[in-house]
Amino acid sequence: MCARYEHKHPHPGTSPRHRLRHLLAPHSHETADKLDSALECSARGLRALWISLAVLGVTALAQAVVVVVSGSVALLGDTVHNTADALTAVPLALAFVLGRRAATRRFTYGYGRAEDLAGIAIVLTIAASAVFTGWTAVNRLLDPRPVDHVPAVAVAALVGCAGNEWVARYRIRVGRAVGSAALVADGLHARTDGFTSLAVLLGAGGSALGWQLADPVVGLVITAVIILALRDAAREVFRRVMDAVDPALVDRAEQALTRVPGVRGVGELRLRWIGHRLRAEVAVVVDGGATVREAHRIAVDAEHALLHAVPRLTAALVHADPEPVPGERDPHLPLAHHATA
């Protein structure tokens, strides 16, 4: 059954400036929320990716035709950006399909890490588009040339804005329906891209008024927007590759464990993402006089509590340690020399 994704928490500030900033730079509270293909209903989610790819592809193709006849570097930058955004659906979709394969004796954790590789591919794609767009804009600044067919450039800019807005609405609607925070974030990103298309429209207006540098200047502005997107994407991918998690998830897990009957303390707790799912490893302290069956029951209850408390957690390995007794030898002492090796 598909779970609905809703953004219910309040935001500290409701001024028009705050709302505009939230619209242009949507934030997330989990590392997984950017570049994740966490589509709980895979068929509908993948369909959204492919339809978005088709719409943005047609939009970029129409803009490319106008770029050829007009020579507008601003429109070229927007076209490259839209093309890169469209193509990011390919590695995401492939990684999501691959990540659903069952674990094997070689890949004992499954294939979820394919999503991290897709994230690296996306970062490289964004970086390449930024370099190409910036290089073209700088060349045009050094060698200014008039923009031909300015009305066609303006129309192409509007087409780009309309295409991105349609994709944004579609991704957000499907993302909320299937419970995918990633698809919702992608939709908000597409909406941001629509504003870069409007910047091309401003550049066309400046060219129509006789300011030849308007077009390359807007091209540089679009390059800056792409670089900002690159910075955010690279940060999130780096965190994912380094097994970073939101500290709030660790706090939530610890609080859930302390409420489990029989748990007298929480030792080392580790969380890591494998694809768009979380796994946990934790040591809990139990009564040293408990039987093996009692300690096992407490461990099972602890895992159950974690599965309910931590979103997207699929499995937890819970180790039960006996409560220490004064003067008793540390039962983990034989392992100490392995930890420092």
Short mmCIF file of C-alpha atoms in Angstrom, two decimals:
data_model
loop_
_atom_site.label_atom_id
_atom_site.label_comp_id
_atom_site.label_asym_id
_atom_site.label_seq_id
_atom_site.Cartn_x
_atom_site.Cartn_y
_atom_site.Cartn_z
CA MET A 1 0.00 0.00 0.00
CA CYS A 2 1.36 3.41 -0.94
CA ALA A 3 2.09 5.75 1.96
CA ARG A 4 1.45 9.45 1.50
CA TYR A 5 4.29 11.93 1.92
CA GLU A 6 3.31 15.14 3.65
CA HIS A 7 5.42 18.06 4.79
CA LYS A 8 3.67 18.95 8.04
CA HIS A 9 6.23 20.54 10.31
CA PRO A 10 6.00 24.31 10.89
CA HIS A 11 8.60 26.71 9.57
CA PRO A 12 10.00 29.49 11.78
CA GLY A 13 8.99 32.41 9.66
CA THR A 14 6.13 33.18 7.32
CA SER A 15 7.30 36.39 5.67
CA PRO A 16 7.07 36.70 1.87
CA ARG A 17 10.87 36.70 1.73
CA HIS A 18 11.03 33.43 3.69
CA ARG A 19 8.38 31.78 1.53
CA LEU A 20 10.18 32.88 -1.67
CA ARG A 21 13.48 31.52 -0.39
CA HIS A 22 11.81 28.21 0.52
CA LEU A 23 10.31 28.03 -2.97
CA LEU A 24 13.59 28.70 -4.79
CA ALA A 25 15.82 26.61 -2.50
CA PRO A 26 13.76 23.82 -0.99
CA HIS A 27 15.49 22.19 1.95
CA SER A 28 15.49 18.68 3.31
CA HIS A 29 15.93 17.25 6.78
CA GLU A 30 17.54 13.96 5.79
CA THR A 31 20.55 13.15 3.67
CA ALA A 32 18.37 10.70 1.81
CA ASP A 33 15.94 13.36 0.66
CA LYS A 34 18.19 14.55 -2.28
CA LEU A 35 19.29 12.31 -5.13
CA ASP A 36 17.26 9.31 -3.52
CA SER A 37 14.97 7.18 -5.74
CA ALA A 38 12.99 6.03 -2.72
CA LEU A 39 9.84 5.27 -4.65
CA GLU A 40 7.62 3.12 -2.50
CA CYS A 41 5.32 2.25 -5.41
CA SER A 42 7.95 1.50 -8.03
CA ALA A 43 5.77 1.24 -11.12
CA ARG A 44 4.19 4.66 -10.65
CA GLY A 45 7.42 6.25 -9.51
CA LEU A 46 9.42 4.96 -12.46
CA ARG A 47 6.66 6.07 -14.82
CA ALA A 48 6.97 9.57 -13.37
CA LEU A 49 10.71 9.53 -14.04
CA TRP A 50 10.33 8.44 -17.64
CA ILE A 51 7.50 10.88 -18.40
CA SER A 52 9.55 13.69 -16.88
CA LEU A 53 12.48 12.63 -19.05
CA ALA A 54 10.29 12.77 -22.17
CA VAL A 55 8.80 16.20 -21.38
CA LEU A 56 12.14 17.79 -20.48
CA GLY A 57 13.73 16.12 -23.51
CA VAL A 58 11.15 17.60 -25.89
CA THR A 59 11.56 20.98 -24.18
CA ALA A 60 15.35 20.89 -24.53
CA LEU A 61 15.09 19.79 -28.17
CA ALA A 62 12.80 22.71 -29.02
CA GLN A 63 15.18 25.10 -27.29
CA ALA A 64 18.18 23.59 -29.08
CA VAL A 65 16.62 24.37 -32.46
CA VAL A 66 16.25 28.02 -31.46
CA VAL A 67 19.82 28.07 -30.11
CA VAL A 68 21.12 27.04 -33.54
CA VAL A 69 19.28 29.78 -35.40
CA SER A 70 19.72 32.54 -32.79
CA GLY A 71 23.16 31.95 -31.30
CA SER A 72 21.89 32.83 -27.81
CA VAL A 73 24.33 31.60 -25.16
CA ALA A 74 21.79 32.25 -22.40
CA LEU A 75 19.33 29.96 -24.11
CA LEU A 76 22.16 27.49 -24.74
CA GLY A 77 22.89 27.42 -21.01
CA ASP A 78 19.23 26.83 -20.19
CA THR A 79 19.05 24.09 -22.83
CA VAL A 80 22.13 22.33 -21.47
CA HIS A 81 20.75 22.60 -17.94
CA ASN A 82 17.38 21.13 -18.95
CA THR A 83 19.10 18.35 -20.87
CA ALA A 84 21.26 17.46 -17.88
CA ASP A 85 18.21 17.45 -15.58
CA ALA A 86 16.34 15.18 -17.98
CA LEU A 87 19.22 12.73 -18.28
CA THR A 88 19.60 12.39 -14.50
CA ALA A 89 16.40 10.33 -14.57
CA VAL A 90 18.28 7.57 -16.41
CA PRO A 91 20.88 6.63 -13.75
CA LEU A 92 18.30 7.12 -10.99
CA ALA A 93 15.84 4.75 -12.64
CA LEU A 94 18.52 2.16 -13.45
CA ALA A 95 19.88 2.33 -9.91
CA PHE A 96 16.41 1.94 -8.45
CA VAL A 97 15.69 -1.13 -10.59
CA LEU A 98 19.10 -2.65 -9.79
CA GLY A 99 18.70 -1.88 -6.09
CA ARG A 100 15.59 -4.06 -5.91
CA ARG A 101 17.55 -7.20 -6.78
CA ALA A 102 17.90 -9.72 -3.99
CA ALA A 103 21.13 -10.02 -2.02
CA THR A 104 23.59 -12.71 -3.08
CA ARG A 105 26.51 -14.48 -1.43
CA ARG A 106 28.82 -11.95 -3.09
CA PHE A 107 26.65 -8.84 -2.57
CA THR A 108 25.39 -9.79 0.87
CA TYR A 109 23.84 -6.37 1.51
CA GLY A 110 22.15 -6.28 -1.88
CA TYR A 111 22.59 -3.70 -4.63
CA GLY A 112 21.35 -0.58 -2.87
CA ARG A 113 24.72 1.14 -3.25
CA ALA A 114 23.96 1.50 -6.96
CA GLU A 115 22.04 4.63 -5.96
CA ASP A 116 25.24 6.17 -4.60
CA LEU A 117 26.94 5.50 -7.94
CA ALA A 118 23.98 7.15 -9.66
CA GLY A 119 24.46 10.16 -7.40
CA ILE A 120 28.11 10.45 -8.46
CA ALA A 121 27.05 10.26 -12.12
CA ILE A 122 24.53 13.04 -11.54
CA VAL A 123 27.14 15.27 -9.89
CA LEU A 124 29.52 14.75 -12.82
CA THR A 125 26.72 15.57 -15.28
CA ILE A 126 25.88 18.80 -13.47
CA ALA A 127 29.58 19.75 -13.31
CA ALA A 128 30.02 19.17 -17.04
CA SER A 129 26.99 21.33 -17.86
CA ALA A 130 28.33 24.14 -15.62
CA VAL A 131 31.76 24.07 -17.31
CA PHE A 132 30.29 24.08 -20.81
CA THR A 133 27.78 26.85 -20.08
CA GLY A 134 30.33 29.06 -18.33
CA TRP A 135 32.95 28.60 -21.04
CA THR A 136 30.46 29.52 -23.76
CA ALA A 137 29.25 32.62 -21.88
CA VAL A 138 32.80 33.88 -21.25
CA ASN A 139 33.70 33.43 -24.92
CA ARG A 140 30.66 35.48 -25.92
CA LEU A 141 31.61 38.21 -23.44
CA LEU A 142 35.06 38.41 -25.04
CA ASP A 143 33.58 38.34 -28.54
CA PRO A 144 30.12 40.00 -28.35
CA ARG A 145 27.72 39.21 -31.17
CA PRO A 146 24.09 40.19 -31.64
CA VAL A 147 21.38 37.64 -30.94
CA ASP A 148 19.27 36.77 -33.96
CA HIS A 149 15.56 35.93 -33.87
CA VAL A 150 15.02 37.48 -30.44
CA PRO A 151 11.25 36.73 -30.46
CA ALA A 152 12.02 33.04 -31.04
CA VAL A 153 14.43 33.10 -28.07
CA ALA A 154 11.71 34.62 -25.91
CA VAL A 155 9.23 31.94 -26.97
CA ALA A 156 11.79 29.20 -26.30
CA ALA A 157 12.39 30.63 -22.83
CA LEU A 158 8.66 30.48 -22.13
CA VAL A 159 8.57 26.90 -23.41
CA GLY A 160 11.37 26.00 -21.02
CA CYS A 161 9.56 27.64 -18.12
CA ALA A 162 6.28 25.90 -18.98
CA GLY A 163 7.97 22.49 -19.41
CA ASN A 164 9.76 22.71 -16.08
CA GLU A 165 6.61 23.86 -14.26
CA TRP A 166 4.58 20.97 -15.72
CA VAL A 167 7.26 18.48 -14.69
CA ALA A 168 7.41 20.09 -11.24
CA ARG A 169 3.67 19.74 -10.66
CA TYR A 170 3.65 16.15 -11.94
CA ARG A 171 6.63 15.01 -9.88
CA ILE A 172 5.31 16.66 -6.72
CA ARG A 173 1.85 15.13 -7.16
CA VAL A 174 3.15 11.62 -7.81
CA GLY A 175 5.83 11.92 -5.14
CA ARG A 176 3.26 12.76 -2.49
CA ALA A 177 0.98 9.98 -3.67
CA VAL A 178 3.63 7.25 -3.52
CA GLY A 179 5.44 8.52 -0.43
CA SER A 180 8.66 9.56 -2.20
CA ALA A 181 10.34 12.58 -0.62
CA ALA A 182 12.99 12.33 -3.35
CA LEU A 183 10.48 12.74 -6.17
CA VAL A 184 8.92 15.71 -4.37
CA ALA A 185 12.37 17.30 -4.04
CA ASP A 186 13.05 16.66 -7.73
CA GLY A 187 9.78 18.41 -8.55
CA LEU A 188 10.76 21.43 -6.50
CA HIS A 189 14.13 21.44 -8.28
CA ALA A 190 12.37 21.46 -11.66
CA ARG A 191 10.33 24.44 -10.49
CA THR A 192 13.58 26.24 -9.66
CA ASP A 193 14.84 25.50 -13.18
CA GLY A 194 11.78 27.28 -14.54
CA PHE A 195 13.11 30.50 -13.08
CA THR A 196 16.35 30.13 -15.06
CA SER A 197 14.23 30.00 -18.21
CA LEU A 198 12.63 33.28 -17.18
CA ALA A 199 16.15 34.70 -16.85
CA VAL A 200 16.67 33.85 -20.52
CA LEU A 201 13.53 35.86 -21.26
CA LEU A 202 15.09 38.86 -19.51
CA GLY A 203 18.24 38.39 -21.57
CA ALA A 204 16.17 38.36 -24.74
CA GLY A 205 14.53 41.60 -23.64
CA GLY A 206 17.93 43.20 -23.07
CA SER A 207 19.09 42.08 -26.51
CA ALA A 208 15.94 43.52 -28.08
CA LEU A 209 16.81 46.87 -26.47
CA GLY A 210 20.28 46.78 -28.04
CA TRP A 211 22.39 45.60 -25.08
CA GLN A 212 24.57 42.91 -26.67
CA LEU A 213 26.09 41.82 -23.36
CA ALA A 214 22.66 40.96 -21.91
CA ASP A 215 22.75 37.47 -23.41
CA PRO A 216 26.19 36.34 -22.13
CA VAL A 217 25.57 38.00 -18.74
CA VAL A 218 22.39 35.93 -18.32
CA GLY A 219 24.42 32.92 -19.45
CA LEU A 220 26.81 33.53 -16.56
CA VAL A 221 23.88 33.89 -14.15
CA ILE A 222 22.57 30.50 -15.28
CA THR A 223 26.06 29.07 -14.80
CA ALA A 224 26.03 30.36 -11.23
CA VAL A 225 22.65 28.67 -10.63
CA ILE A 226 24.04 25.38 -11.95
CA ILE A 227 27.08 25.71 -9.67
CA LEU A 228 24.83 26.19 -6.65
CA ALA A 229 22.93 23.05 -7.59
CA LEU A 230 26.26 21.27 -8.05
CA ARG A 231 27.42 22.32 -4.58
CA ASP A 232 24.29 20.98 -2.89
CA ALA A 233 24.29 17.75 -4.87
CA ALA A 234 28.00 17.10 -4.26
CA ARG A 235 27.58 17.67 -0.52
CA GLU A 236 24.69 15.22 -0.30
CA VAL A 237 26.45 12.56 -2.39
CA PHE A 238 29.62 12.91 -0.28
CA ARG A 239 27.61 12.46 2.90
CA ARG A 240 25.90 9.39 1.50
CA VAL A 241 29.16 7.77 0.34
CA MET A 242 30.63 8.44 3.80
CA ASP A 243 27.61 6.78 5.50
CA ALA A 244 26.42 10.03 7.08
CA VAL A 245 22.94 10.13 8.63
CA ASP A 246 20.84 12.85 10.17
CA PRO A 247 21.83 13.04 13.88
CA ALA A 248 18.13 13.43 14.67
CA LEU A 249 17.63 9.84 13.51
CA VAL A 250 20.27 8.66 15.98
CA ASP A 251 18.54 10.61 18.78
CA ARG A 252 15.19 9.10 17.83
CA ALA A 253 16.65 5.59 17.83
CA GLU A 254 18.26 6.05 21.25
CA GLN A 255 15.04 7.41 22.74
CA ALA A 256 13.07 4.46 21.38
CA LEU A 257 15.55 1.97 22.83
CA THR A 258 15.52 3.51 26.31
CA ARG A 259 11.75 2.97 26.47
CA VAL A 260 11.99 -0.79 25.80
CA PRO A 261 11.30 -2.83 28.97
CA GLY A 262 14.44 -4.65 30.03
CA VAL A 263 16.89 -2.27 28.33
CA ARG A 264 19.04 -0.72 31.04
CA GLY A 265 21.35 1.19 28.76
CA VAL A 266 22.26 1.87 25.13
CA GLY A 267 25.81 1.27 23.97
CA GLU A 268 27.27 1.81 20.53
CA LEU A 269 24.62 2.70 17.96
CA ARG A 270 25.31 2.88 14.23
CA LEU A 271 23.03 3.73 11.33
CA ARG A 272 23.88 3.56 7.64
CA TRP A 273 22.08 4.00 4.35
CA ILE A 274 22.11 1.19 1.81
CA GLY A 275 20.34 2.67 -1.17
CA HIS A 276 17.19 4.31 0.16
CA ARG A 277 16.89 2.02 3.18
CA LEU A 278 18.48 2.24 6.62
CA ARG A 279 20.17 -0.50 8.63
CA ALA A 280 21.13 -0.29 12.29
CA GLU A 281 23.64 -1.96 14.60
CA VAL A 282 23.32 -1.41 18.34
CA ALA A 283 24.39 -2.86 21.67
CA VAL A 284 21.90 -2.70 24.54
CA VAL A 285 22.60 -3.40 28.21
CA VAL A 286 20.35 -5.97 29.91
CA ASP A 287 20.19 -7.61 33.33
CA GLY A 288 23.28 -9.76 33.77
CA GLY A 289 21.19 -12.46 35.38
CA ALA A 290 18.76 -12.75 32.47
CA THR A 291 18.54 -16.04 30.65
CA VAL A 292 19.48 -16.33 27.00
CA ARG A 293 15.79 -16.46 26.09
CA GLU A 294 15.02 -13.35 28.15
CA ALA A 295 17.95 -11.43 26.63
CA HIS A 296 16.85 -12.52 23.16
CA ARG A 297 13.29 -11.35 23.81
CA ILE A 298 14.60 -7.94 24.90
CA ALA A 299 16.75 -7.73 21.76
CA VAL A 300 13.74 -8.57 19.57
CA ASP A 301 11.64 -5.95 21.36
CA ALA A 302 14.43 -3.42 20.83
CA GLU A 303 14.57 -4.16 17.11
CA HIS A 304 10.79 -3.89 16.89
CA ALA A 305 10.87 -0.50 18.62
CA LEU A 306 13.53 0.74 16.20
CA LEU A 307 11.55 -0.37 13.15
CA HIS A 308 8.60 1.70 14.38
CA ALA A 309 10.62 4.73 15.47
CA VAL A 310 13.10 5.23 12.62
CA PRO A 311 11.68 5.97 9.15
CA ARG A 312 12.95 3.70 6.33
CA LEU A 313 14.74 1.36 8.73
CA THR A 314 14.46 -2.18 7.36
CA ALA A 315 16.67 -4.20 9.70
CA ALA A 316 18.58 -3.86 12.95
CA LEU A 317 21.23 -6.08 14.49
CA VAL A 318 20.82 -5.85 18.28
CA HIS A 319 23.53 -7.20 20.58
CA ALA A 320 22.68 -7.73 24.26
CA ASP A 321 25.44 -6.95 26.79
CA PRO A 322 25.12 -7.96 30.47
CA GLU A 323 24.97 -5.12 32.94
CA PRO A 324 28.47 -4.76 34.44
CA VAL A 325 29.10 -5.84 38.00
CA PRO A 326 31.76 -4.07 40.10
CA GLY A 327 35.01 -6.04 40.00
CA GLU A 328 33.88 -8.24 37.12
CA ARG A 329 36.23 -8.70 34.19
CA ASP A 330 35.11 -6.93 30.99
CA PRO A 331 33.65 -9.69 28.76
CA HIS A 332 34.82 -7.81 25.66
CA LEU A 333 38.47 -7.72 26.75
CA PRO A 334 39.58 -10.52 24.35
CA LEU A 335 38.48 -8.28 21.45
CA ALA A 336 40.39 -5.19 22.58
CA HIS A 337 43.58 -5.88 20.61
CA HIS A 338 41.52 -6.28 17.39
CA ALA A 339 39.95 -2.85 17.85
CA THR A 340 43.37 -1.15 18.01
CA ALA A 341 45.05 -3.18 15.25
#
